[in-house]
Amino acid sequence: MRNISKNLIIWYSQFKRDLPWRNTSDPYLIWVSEIILQQTQVDQGISYYFNFIKTFPNIQSLAQANIDEVLNIWQGLGYYSRARNMYHTANVIVNSLNDKFPENFIELKKLKGIGDYTAAAIASFSFKEPIPVVDGNVFRVLSRLYGIFESTQTSNGKKTFYNKALDLIDQKQPDVFNQAMMEFGALQCTPTNPNCNLCIFKSICFAYNRGLISELPLKKQKIKKRERYFYFLHLIYKDTFFIEKRTSQDIWKLLHQFPLIESDSEISIDEIVNHKLWNKIFKNINPKINSNIVKKKHVLSHQIIHANFLKIEVPSTNEFIDKNLINIHLEDLNKYSIPRLIDRYLNDNK
Ligand code: SF4
């Protein structure tokens, strides 16, 4: 075990990428980077990371910001609950924890949006607590190296991988060990075509020596995605249009969108114009929908959005329209955070 950790750390010192969040032990910066990287590729994450820490250089500035500013910086990254949780946690740390991150895994996990993975990363990278960070890269390396045929989707499987990583972790340099494991999975023991010929563990690797690389780790069971049908009403008055804020506990909470009619199956124009929301928005008028309906498919981790954008010219800004709608010019849109789906539509239909 000790040799594996030692060799892994030597490999890391030679081959690691120079990533901005690796040159710090500041828990705030590590937290920001880990949350951004949860669902984002490193290449895309770097620019968001720099932008985020330039705008909110420390926990105090994040806590004092307005949630809309935070969502604005996050725009395009998706999974906006990450940004809302960060904002909430920043306020808890500033208002109740004396501006300081808890210094251990157990206490870190009590904070909103900080699960096992992020707590282990902050605890080990910032405070050198020997807790393994087990992400997809680590699962892959361990399953191939040791021949672990357990699913990472079950709690028993997760425990097996965690315990194996715990056996391996370097007690004096848990931060470097964790970084090294993840980097090894990202650069050497990649999902397809791992670089086995030049691998330091070639002689002892279970999967390599038995020709089982494509079998390990066990494939994840596909989750059936929920299908949703969104009918966005792009209401146009002269050179302005209307948006509203999403407030319900759902995707894109607190982001802005066109007024929306949602259904769990496809619906006709007739059904749209007879929908109760349509009547609420338009009260006494019944404007015409432009026949050119733009369709876009937007795939998220657990759902597929079938979006339909309906252009509708309206005769007035205030007489007929729901008072909760915000009337804006396109050039003012950057003051509001919007889902990438709507951003894409607006870019394509300027
Ligand atoms: S030999 Fe191949 S499969 Fe085994 S650890 Fe190395 S890169 Fe991964």
mmCIF file of C-alpha atoms and ligand atoms in Angstrom:
data_model
loop_
_atom_site.group_PDB
_atom_site.id
_atom_site.type_symbol
_atom_site.label_atom_id
_atom_site.label_comp_id
_atom_site.label_asym_id
_atom_site.label_seq_id
_atom_site.Cartn_x
_atom_site.Cartn_y
_atom_site.Cartn_z
ATOM 1 C CA MET A 1 0.000 0.000 0.000
ATOM 2 C CA ARG A 2 2.706 2.417 1.044
ATOM 3 C CA ASN A 3 4.582 1.854 -2.209
ATOM 4 C CA ILE A 4 1.502 2.548 -4.274
ATOM 5 C CA SER A 5 0.920 5.875 -2.485
ATOM 6 C CA LYS A 6 4.582 6.788 -2.692
ATOM 7 C CA ASN A 7 4.817 6.013 -6.401
ATOM 8 C CA LEU A 8 1.580 7.833 -7.089
ATOM 9 C CA ILE A 9 2.875 10.965 -5.373
ATOM 10 C CA ILE A 10 6.146 10.775 -7.338
ATOM 11 C CA TRP A 11 4.160 10.390 -10.570
ATOM 12 C CA TYR A 12 2.057 13.414 -9.603
ATOM 13 C CA SER A 13 5.100 15.595 -8.927
ATOM 14 C CA GLN A 14 6.258 14.877 -12.495
ATOM 15 C CA PHE A 15 3.044 15.009 -14.484
ATOM 16 C CA LYS A 16 0.496 17.206 -12.675
ATOM 17 C CA ARG A 17 -1.154 20.081 -14.480
ATOM 18 C CA ASP A 18 -0.579 23.537 -13.093
ATOM 19 C CA LEU A 19 -4.151 24.453 -12.133
ATOM 20 C CA PRO A 20 -4.831 27.748 -10.326
ATOM 21 C CA TRP A 21 -6.572 26.244 -7.286
ATOM 22 C CA ARG A 22 -3.663 23.899 -6.624
ATOM 23 C CA ASN A 23 -1.360 26.669 -5.438
ATOM 24 C CA THR A 24 -3.387 27.570 -2.379
ATOM 25 C CA SER A 25 -4.615 26.107 0.881
ATOM 26 C CA ASP A 26 -7.236 28.839 1.333
ATOM 27 C CA PRO A 27 -10.493 26.950 2.055
ATOM 28 C CA TYR A 28 -12.560 29.628 0.315
ATOM 29 C CA LEU A 29 -10.666 29.260 -2.976
ATOM 30 C CA ILE A 30 -10.663 25.478 -2.724
ATOM 31 C CA TRP A 31 -14.388 25.459 -2.019
ATOM 32 C CA VAL A 32 -15.120 27.716 -5.020
ATOM 33 C CA SER A 33 -13.011 25.574 -7.347
ATOM 34 C CA GLU A 34 -14.496 22.284 -6.124
ATOM 35 C CA ILE A 35 -18.075 23.470 -6.506
ATOM 36 C CA ILE A 36 -17.406 24.819 -10.008
ATOM 37 C CA LEU A 37 -15.682 21.579 -11.039
ATOM 38 C CA GLN A 38 -18.476 19.324 -9.758
ATOM 39 C CA GLN A 39 -20.316 19.310 -13.097
ATOM 40 C CA THR A 40 -17.888 21.214 -15.281
ATOM 41 C CA GLN A 41 -14.821 20.315 -17.344
ATOM 42 C CA VAL A 42 -11.542 21.798 -16.071
ATOM 43 C CA ASP A 43 -10.997 23.847 -19.272
ATOM 44 C CA GLN A 44 -14.367 25.540 -18.971
ATOM 45 C CA GLY A 45 -14.117 25.822 -15.182
ATOM 46 C CA ILE A 46 -10.903 27.871 -15.171
ATOM 47 C CA SER A 47 -12.437 31.035 -16.666
ATOM 48 C CA TYR A 48 -15.454 30.784 -14.332
ATOM 49 C CA TYR A 49 -13.137 30.301 -11.372
ATOM 50 C CA PHE A 50 -11.113 33.426 -12.190
ATOM 51 C CA ASN A 51 -14.226 35.451 -12.857
ATOM 52 C CA PHE A 52 -15.843 34.290 -9.620
ATOM 53 C CA ILE A 53 -12.880 35.053 -7.359
ATOM 54 C CA LYS A 54 -12.275 38.384 -9.089
ATOM 55 C CA THR A 55 -15.867 39.411 -8.334
ATOM 56 C CA PHE A 56 -16.043 37.757 -4.898
ATOM 57 C CA PRO A 57 -12.425 37.525 -3.676
ATOM 58 C CA ASN A 58 -13.354 36.247 -0.223
ATOM 59 C CA ILE A 59 -16.205 34.790 1.792
ATOM 60 C CA GLN A 60 -17.288 38.238 3.051
ATOM 61 C CA SER A 61 -17.712 39.676 -0.427
ATOM 62 C CA LEU A 62 -19.765 36.662 -1.474
ATOM 63 C CA ALA A 63 -21.995 36.899 1.600
ATOM 64 C CA GLN A 64 -22.570 40.627 1.054
ATOM 65 C CA ALA A 65 -23.445 40.264 -2.621
ATOM 66 C CA ASN A 66 -26.930 40.115 -4.024
ATOM 67 C CA ILE A 67 -28.024 36.599 -5.078
ATOM 68 C CA ASP A 68 -28.766 37.945 -8.577
ATOM 69 C CA GLU A 69 -25.105 39.024 -8.946
ATOM 70 C CA VAL A 70 -23.976 35.526 -7.936
ATOM 71 C CA LEU A 71 -26.342 33.856 -10.401
ATOM 72 C CA ASN A 72 -25.173 36.254 -13.084
ATOM 73 C CA ILE A 73 -21.546 35.152 -12.638
ATOM 74 C CA TRP A 74 -22.734 31.541 -12.701
ATOM 75 C CA GLN A 75 -24.702 31.961 -15.906
ATOM 76 C CA GLY A 76 -23.841 29.257 -18.452
ATOM 77 C CA LEU A 77 -22.413 26.827 -15.883
ATOM 78 C CA GLY A 78 -25.792 25.233 -15.174
ATOM 79 C CA TYR A 79 -26.852 23.457 -11.963
ATOM 80 C CA TYR A 80 -27.695 26.784 -10.385
ATOM 81 C CA SER A 81 -28.484 25.222 -7.012
ATOM 82 C CA ARG A 82 -24.697 25.144 -6.565
ATOM 83 C CA ALA A 83 -24.551 28.948 -6.702
ATOM 84 C CA ARG A 84 -27.599 29.385 -4.447
ATOM 85 C CA ASN A 85 -26.116 26.977 -1.880
ATOM 86 C CA MET A 86 -22.770 28.771 -1.974
ATOM 87 C CA TYR A 87 -24.472 32.063 -1.303
ATOM 88 C CA HIS A 88 -26.404 30.555 1.612
ATOM 89 C CA THR A 89 -23.282 28.922 3.071
ATOM 90 C CA ALA A 90 -21.210 32.099 2.718
ATOM 91 C CA ASN A 91 -23.820 33.900 4.800
ATOM 92 C CA VAL A 92 -23.815 31.164 7.451
ATOM 93 C CA ILE A 93 -20.006 31.310 7.697
ATOM 94 C CA VAL A 94 -19.936 35.105 7.940
ATOM 95 C CA ASN A 95 -22.904 35.487 10.272
ATOM 96 C CA SER A 96 -22.524 32.445 12.521
ATOM 97 C CA LEU A 97 -18.986 31.092 12.199
ATOM 98 C CA ASN A 98 -16.916 34.216 12.574
ATOM 99 C CA ASP A 99 -15.896 34.273 8.881
ATOM 100 C CA LYS A 100 -14.068 30.961 9.220
ATOM 101 C CA PHE A 101 -14.617 27.653 7.482
ATOM 102 C CA PRO A 102 -14.897 24.672 9.866
ATOM 103 C CA GLU A 103 -11.558 22.845 9.865
ATOM 104 C CA ASN A 104 -12.726 19.247 9.720
ATOM 105 C CA PHE A 105 -14.765 16.913 7.542
ATOM 106 C CA ILE A 106 -17.670 16.379 9.958
ATOM 107 C CA GLU A 107 -18.287 20.091 10.558
ATOM 108 C CA LEU A 108 -17.811 21.009 6.899
ATOM 109 C CA LYS A 109 -20.506 18.535 5.919
ATOM 110 C CA LYS A 110 -23.061 20.418 8.004
ATOM 111 C CA LEU A 111 -22.915 23.301 5.521
ATOM 112 C CA LYS A 112 -25.441 23.485 2.711
ATOM 113 C CA GLY A 113 -24.132 22.240 -0.631
ATOM 114 C CA ILE A 114 -21.080 20.573 0.928
ATOM 115 C CA GLY A 115 -21.340 16.794 0.638
ATOM 116 C CA ASP A 116 -18.811 14.029 1.225
ATOM 117 C CA TYR A 117 -16.714 14.891 -1.793
ATOM 118 C CA THR A 118 -16.388 18.649 -1.215
ATOM 119 C CA ALA A 119 -15.948 18.261 2.546
ATOM 120 C CA ALA A 120 -13.128 15.761 1.976
ATOM 121 C CA ALA A 121 -11.480 18.069 -0.550
ATOM 122 C CA ILE A 122 -11.548 21.120 1.744
ATOM 123 C CA ALA A 123 -10.591 19.108 4.851
ATOM 124 C CA SER A 124 -7.608 17.468 3.170
ATOM 125 C CA PHE A 125 -6.392 20.261 0.852
ATOM 126 C CA SER A 126 -6.756 23.072 3.397
ATOM 127 C CA PHE A 127 -6.383 21.373 6.764
ATOM 128 C CA LYS A 128 -4.469 18.184 5.885
ATOM 129 C CA GLU A 129 -7.073 15.910 7.433
ATOM 130 C CA PRO A 130 -6.449 12.372 6.057
ATOM 131 C CA ILE A 131 -9.876 11.894 4.484
ATOM 132 C CA PRO A 132 -9.939 10.451 0.952
ATOM 133 C CA VAL A 133 -11.571 12.351 -1.856
ATOM 134 C CA VAL A 134 -13.407 9.801 -3.984
ATOM 135 C CA ASP A 135 -14.643 11.094 -7.312
ATOM 136 C CA GLY A 136 -15.260 9.353 -10.659
ATOM 137 C CA ASN A 137 -11.546 9.359 -11.450
ATOM 138 C CA VAL A 138 -10.693 7.708 -8.164
ATOM 139 C CA PHE A 139 -13.435 5.067 -8.569
ATOM 140 C CA ARG A 140 -11.996 4.175 -11.963
ATOM 141 C CA VAL A 141 -8.377 3.892 -10.817
ATOM 142 C CA LEU A 142 -9.254 1.796 -7.754
ATOM 143 C CA SER A 143 -11.631 -0.532 -9.553
ATOM 144 C CA ARG A 144 -9.077 -1.292 -12.276
ATOM 145 C CA LEU A 145 -6.035 -1.450 -10.052
ATOM 146 C CA TYR A 146 -7.631 -3.736 -7.441
ATOM 147 C CA GLY A 147 -10.334 -5.447 -9.539
ATOM 148 C CA ILE A 148 -13.295 -4.067 -7.620
ATOM 149 C CA PHE A 149 -16.505 -5.284 -9.281
ATOM 150 C CA GLU A 150 -18.895 -3.226 -7.194
ATOM 151 C CA SER A 151 -21.233 -0.518 -8.327
ATOM 152 C CA THR A 152 -20.436 3.042 -7.329
ATOM 153 C CA GLN A 153 -24.186 3.669 -7.188
ATOM 154 C CA THR A 154 -24.812 1.511 -4.100
ATOM 155 C CA SER A 155 -23.901 2.504 -0.556
ATOM 156 C CA ASN A 156 -22.015 -0.794 -0.075
ATOM 157 C CA GLY A 157 -20.021 -0.170 -3.240
ATOM 158 C CA LYS A 158 -19.228 3.385 -2.201
ATOM 159 C CA LYS A 159 -18.049 2.112 1.174
ATOM 160 C CA THR A 160 -15.720 -0.434 -0.463
ATOM 161 C CA PHE A 161 -14.089 2.243 -2.609
ATOM 162 C CA TYR A 162 -13.871 4.686 0.275
ATOM 163 C CA ASN A 163 -12.199 2.105 2.535
ATOM 164 C CA LYS A 164 -9.704 1.180 -0.163
ATOM 165 C CA ALA A 165 -8.785 4.848 -0.615
ATOM 166 C CA LEU A 166 -8.569 5.220 3.171
ATOM 167 C CA ASP A 167 -6.072 2.313 3.320
ATOM 168 C CA LEU A 168 -3.959 4.009 0.683
ATOM 169 C CA ILE A 169 -4.003 7.632 1.805
ATOM 170 C CA ASP A 170 -0.705 9.160 2.844
ATOM 171 C CA GLN A 171 -1.203 10.327 6.433
ATOM 172 C CA LYS A 172 1.389 13.073 6.207
ATOM 173 C CA GLN A 173 0.431 14.383 2.783
ATOM 174 C CA PRO A 174 -3.284 13.595 2.370
ATOM 175 C CA ASP A 175 -3.682 16.737 0.260
ATOM 176 C CA VAL A 176 -1.045 15.667 -2.268
ATOM 177 C CA PHE A 177 -2.249 12.055 -2.260
ATOM 178 C CA ASN A 178 -5.846 13.046 -3.021
ATOM 179 C CA GLN A 179 -4.789 15.395 -5.797
ATOM 180 C CA ALA A 180 -2.534 12.677 -7.188
ATOM 181 C CA MET A 181 -5.288 10.040 -7.271
ATOM 182 C CA MET A 182 -7.677 12.340 -9.115
ATOM 183 C CA GLU A 183 -5.002 13.530 -11.515
ATOM 184 C CA PHE A 184 -3.918 9.966 -12.261
ATOM 185 C CA GLY A 185 -7.486 9.105 -13.221
ATOM 186 C CA ALA A 186 -7.840 12.266 -15.307
ATOM 187 C CA LEU A 187 -4.557 11.945 -17.217
ATOM 188 C CA GLN A 188 -3.331 8.338 -17.127
ATOM 189 C CA CYS A 189 -6.101 5.903 -16.256
ATOM 190 C CA THR A 190 -8.666 7.580 -18.475
ATOM 191 C CA PRO A 191 -12.166 6.141 -19.190
ATOM 192 C CA THR A 192 -11.227 5.069 -22.712
ATOM 193 C CA ASN A 193 -7.714 4.245 -23.939
ATOM 194 C CA PRO A 194 -5.855 4.503 -20.626
ATOM 195 C CA ASN A 195 -2.114 4.841 -21.107
ATOM 196 C CA CYS A 196 -1.321 1.375 -19.737
ATOM 197 C CA ASN A 197 1.905 0.921 -21.692
ATOM 198 C CA LEU A 198 3.532 3.750 -19.798
ATOM 199 C CA CYS A 199 1.768 3.147 -16.476
ATOM 200 C CA ILE A 200 3.759 2.842 -13.252
ATOM 201 C CA PHE A 201 1.247 0.239 -11.995
ATOM 202 C CA LYS A 202 1.248 -1.924 -15.121
ATOM 203 C CA SER A 203 2.817 -4.952 -13.442
ATOM 204 C CA ILE A 204 0.340 -5.055 -10.548
ATOM 205 C CA CYS A 205 -2.835 -3.746 -12.201
ATOM 206 C CA PHE A 206 -5.688 -6.274 -11.956
ATOM 207 C CA ALA A 207 -7.594 -5.040 -15.009
ATOM 208 C CA TYR A 208 -4.553 -4.632 -17.235
ATOM 209 C CA ASN A 209 -3.169 -8.087 -16.492
ATOM 210 C CA ARG A 210 -6.517 -9.801 -17.086
ATOM 211 C CA GLY A 211 -7.651 -7.809 -20.099
ATOM 212 C CA LEU A 212 -10.575 -6.321 -18.172
ATOM 213 C CA ILE A 213 -9.988 -2.617 -18.686
ATOM 214 C CA SER A 214 -13.192 -2.030 -20.634
ATOM 215 C CA GLU A 215 -15.197 -3.978 -17.985
ATOM 216 C CA LEU A 216 -14.046 -1.821 -15.077
ATOM 217 C CA PRO A 217 -15.377 0.193 -13.417
ATOM 218 C CA LEU A 218 -18.841 -1.398 -13.687
ATOM 219 C CA LYS A 219 -21.076 0.647 -15.980
ATOM 220 C CA LYS A 220 -23.611 2.884 -14.290
ATOM 221 C CA GLN A 221 -27.274 2.009 -14.773
ATOM 222 C CA LYS A 222 -28.941 4.582 -16.975
ATOM 223 C CA ILE A 223 -31.529 6.682 -15.167
ATOM 224 C CA LYS A 224 -34.724 7.300 -17.113
ATOM 225 C CA LYS A 225 -34.878 11.039 -17.669
ATOM 226 C CA ARG A 226 -38.057 12.992 -17.073
ATOM 227 C CA GLU A 227 -39.376 14.583 -20.267
ATOM 228 C CA ARG A 228 -40.786 18.114 -19.945
ATOM 229 C CA TYR A 229 -42.399 20.290 -22.608
ATOM 230 C CA PHE A 230 -41.839 24.017 -22.190
ATOM 231 C CA TYR A 231 -43.769 26.584 -24.218
ATOM 232 C CA PHE A 232 -41.995 29.898 -23.762
ATOM 233 C CA LEU A 233 -44.004 32.973 -24.691
ATOM 234 C CA HIS A 234 -41.607 35.470 -26.258
ATOM 235 C CA LEU A 235 -43.866 38.513 -25.877
ATOM 236 C CA ILE A 236 -42.662 41.415 -27.962
ATOM 237 C CA TYR A 237 -43.740 45.021 -27.655
ATOM 238 C CA LYS A 238 -41.903 47.340 -30.095
ATOM 239 C CA ASP A 239 -38.188 46.771 -29.284
ATOM 240 C CA THR A 240 -38.806 45.315 -25.826
ATOM 241 C CA PHE A 241 -39.842 41.950 -24.451
ATOM 242 C CA PHE A 242 -41.027 40.429 -21.183
ATOM 243 C CA ILE A 243 -39.387 38.166 -18.634
ATOM 244 C CA GLU A 244 -40.301 36.782 -15.226
ATOM 245 C CA LYS A 245 -38.371 35.334 -12.292
ATOM 246 C CA ARG A 246 -38.624 31.606 -11.548
ATOM 247 C CA THR A 247 -39.436 31.204 -7.886
ATOM 248 C CA SER A 248 -40.559 27.595 -7.427
ATOM 249 C CA GLN A 249 -38.375 24.765 -6.103
ATOM 250 C CA ASP A 250 -37.306 23.546 -9.505
ATOM 251 C CA ILE A 251 -34.462 23.917 -11.983
ATOM 252 C CA TRP A 252 -33.333 27.505 -12.623
ATOM 253 C CA LYS A 253 -34.808 28.864 -9.380
ATOM 254 C CA LEU A 254 -34.318 32.672 -9.226
ATOM 255 C CA LEU A 255 -33.241 32.850 -12.866
ATOM 256 C CA HIS A 256 -35.296 34.789 -15.399
ATOM 257 C CA GLN A 257 -37.202 33.385 -18.345
ATOM 258 C CA PHE A 258 -39.983 34.183 -20.788
ATOM 259 C CA PRO A 259 -43.460 33.486 -19.369
ATOM 260 C CA LEU A 260 -43.862 29.743 -19.511
ATOM 261 C CA ILE A 261 -46.608 27.221 -20.068
ATOM 262 C CA GLU A 262 -45.422 23.748 -19.133
ATOM 263 C CA SER A 263 -46.815 20.335 -19.960
ATOM 264 C CA ASP A 264 -45.623 16.741 -19.573
ATOM 265 C CA SER A 265 -46.526 15.976 -23.184
ATOM 266 C CA GLU A 266 -46.684 17.908 -26.430
ATOM 267 C CA ILE A 267 -49.651 20.294 -26.646
ATOM 268 C CA SER A 268 -51.270 22.102 -29.559
ATOM 269 C CA ILE A 269 -51.552 25.846 -30.184
ATOM 270 C CA ASP A 270 -55.254 25.520 -29.363
ATOM 271 C CA GLU A 271 -54.427 24.058 -25.957
ATOM 272 C CA ILE A 272 -51.911 26.841 -25.352
ATOM 273 C CA VAL A 273 -54.341 29.667 -26.080
ATOM 274 C CA ASN A 274 -56.929 28.039 -23.837
ATOM 275 C CA HIS A 275 -54.472 27.472 -20.996
ATOM 276 C CA LYS A 276 -55.215 29.240 -17.709
ATOM 277 C CA LEU A 277 -51.811 30.938 -17.736
ATOM 278 C CA TRP A 278 -52.470 32.359 -21.178
ATOM 279 C CA ASN A 279 -55.709 33.889 -19.872
ATOM 280 C CA LYS A 280 -53.909 35.262 -16.832
ATOM 281 C CA ILE A 281 -51.278 36.984 -18.951
ATOM 282 C CA PHE A 282 -53.485 38.383 -21.634
ATOM 283 C CA LYS A 283 -56.671 39.096 -19.741
ATOM 284 C CA ASN A 284 -58.870 40.722 -22.383
ATOM 285 C CA ILE A 285 -56.895 40.230 -25.568
ATOM 286 C CA ASN A 286 -55.999 37.221 -27.650
ATOM 287 C CA PRO A 287 -52.859 38.039 -29.650
ATOM 288 C CA LYS A 288 -51.632 35.959 -32.587
ATOM 289 C CA ILE A 289 -48.752 33.510 -32.290
ATOM 290 C CA ASN A 290 -46.150 33.820 -35.055
ATOM 291 C CA SER A 291 -46.307 30.554 -37.003
ATOM 292 C CA ASN A 292 -42.526 30.223 -36.943
ATOM 293 C CA ILE A 293 -42.099 28.313 -33.665
ATOM 294 C CA VAL A 294 -38.488 27.710 -32.651
ATOM 295 C CA LYS A 295 -37.829 24.315 -31.065
ATOM 296 C CA LYS A 296 -34.807 23.447 -28.939
ATOM 297 C CA LYS A 297 -33.942 20.316 -26.977
ATOM 298 C CA HIS A 298 -32.056 20.842 -23.730
ATOM 299 C CA VAL A 299 -30.648 17.793 -21.933
ATOM 300 C CA LEU A 300 -29.919 17.984 -18.204
ATOM 301 C CA SER A 301 -28.665 15.214 -15.926
ATOM 302 C CA HIS A 302 -32.151 14.024 -14.881
ATOM 303 C CA GLN A 303 -34.470 15.581 -17.405
ATOM 304 C CA ILE A 304 -34.937 16.497 -21.026
ATOM 305 C CA ILE A 305 -36.524 19.826 -21.814
ATOM 306 C CA HIS A 306 -38.346 20.079 -25.148
ATOM 307 C CA ALA A 307 -38.513 23.841 -25.498
ATOM 308 C CA ASN A 308 -40.797 25.683 -27.919
ATOM 309 C CA PHE A 309 -40.373 29.426 -28.316
ATOM 310 C CA LEU A 310 -43.529 31.216 -29.461
ATOM 311 C CA LYS A 311 -43.111 34.761 -30.744
ATOM 312 C CA ILE A 312 -46.117 36.929 -29.947
ATOM 313 C CA GLU A 313 -46.497 40.650 -30.657
ATOM 314 C CA VAL A 314 -48.519 42.446 -27.977
ATOM 315 C CA PRO A 315 -50.244 45.807 -28.320
ATOM 316 C CA SER A 316 -49.219 47.403 -25.025
ATOM 317 C CA THR A 317 -46.739 47.139 -22.164
ATOM 318 C CA ASN A 318 -49.043 47.414 -19.226
ATOM 319 C CA GLU A 319 -52.688 47.393 -20.080
ATOM 320 C CA PHE A 320 -53.067 43.768 -20.936
ATOM 321 C CA ILE A 321 -50.108 42.016 -19.451
ATOM 322 C CA ASP A 322 -49.661 40.254 -16.107
ATOM 323 C CA LYS A 323 -48.129 42.796 -13.698
ATOM 324 C CA ASN A 324 -45.419 40.368 -12.495
ATOM 325 C CA LEU A 325 -43.743 40.424 -15.889
ATOM 326 C CA ILE A 326 -40.670 42.607 -16.337
ATOM 327 C CA ASN A 327 -40.492 44.611 -19.551
ATOM 328 C CA ILE A 328 -36.907 44.999 -20.821
ATOM 329 C CA HIS A 329 -34.753 45.942 -23.802
ATOM 330 C CA LEU A 330 -32.360 43.298 -25.102
ATOM 331 C CA GLU A 331 -29.339 45.429 -24.090
ATOM 332 C CA ASP A 332 -30.537 45.330 -20.457
ATOM 333 C CA LEU A 333 -30.648 41.543 -20.384
ATOM 334 C CA ASN A 334 -27.147 41.271 -18.904
ATOM 335 C CA LYS A 335 -28.578 42.624 -15.613
ATOM 336 C CA TYR A 336 -30.581 39.417 -15.286
ATOM 337 C CA SER A 337 -29.419 35.820 -15.025
ATOM 338 C CA ILE A 338 -31.097 33.544 -17.555
ATOM 339 C CA PRO A 339 -30.800 29.818 -18.341
ATOM 340 C CA ARG A 340 -28.408 28.920 -21.145
ATOM 341 C CA LEU A 341 -31.327 27.549 -23.152
ATOM 342 C CA ILE A 342 -32.918 31.015 -23.393
ATOM 343 C CA ASP A 343 -29.552 32.654 -23.988
ATOM 344 C CA ARG A 344 -29.004 30.308 -26.963
ATOM 345 C CA TYR A 345 -32.440 31.086 -28.353
ATOM 346 C CA LEU A 346 -31.916 34.856 -28.068
ATOM 347 C CA ASN A 347 -28.490 34.630 -29.698
ATOM 348 C CA ASP A 348 -29.931 32.674 -32.627
ATOM 349 C CA ASN A 349 -32.973 34.948 -33.027
ATOM 350 C CA LYS A 350 -31.659 38.483 -32.633
HETATM 351 S S1 SF4 B 1 -2.300 -0.221 -16.085
HETATM 352 FE FE1 SF4 B 1 -3.853 0.873 -17.223
HETATM 353 S S2 SF4 B 1 -5.793 0.340 -16.243
HETATM 354 FE FE2 SF4 B 1 -4.139 -0.195 -14.824
HETATM 355 S S3 SF4 B 1 -3.918 1.601 -13.512
HETATM 356 FE FE3 SF4 B 1 -2.475 1.810 -15.191
HETATM 357 S S4 SF4 B 1 -3.546 3.037 -16.704
HETATM 358 FE FE4 SF4 B 1 -5.094 2.233 -15.295
#
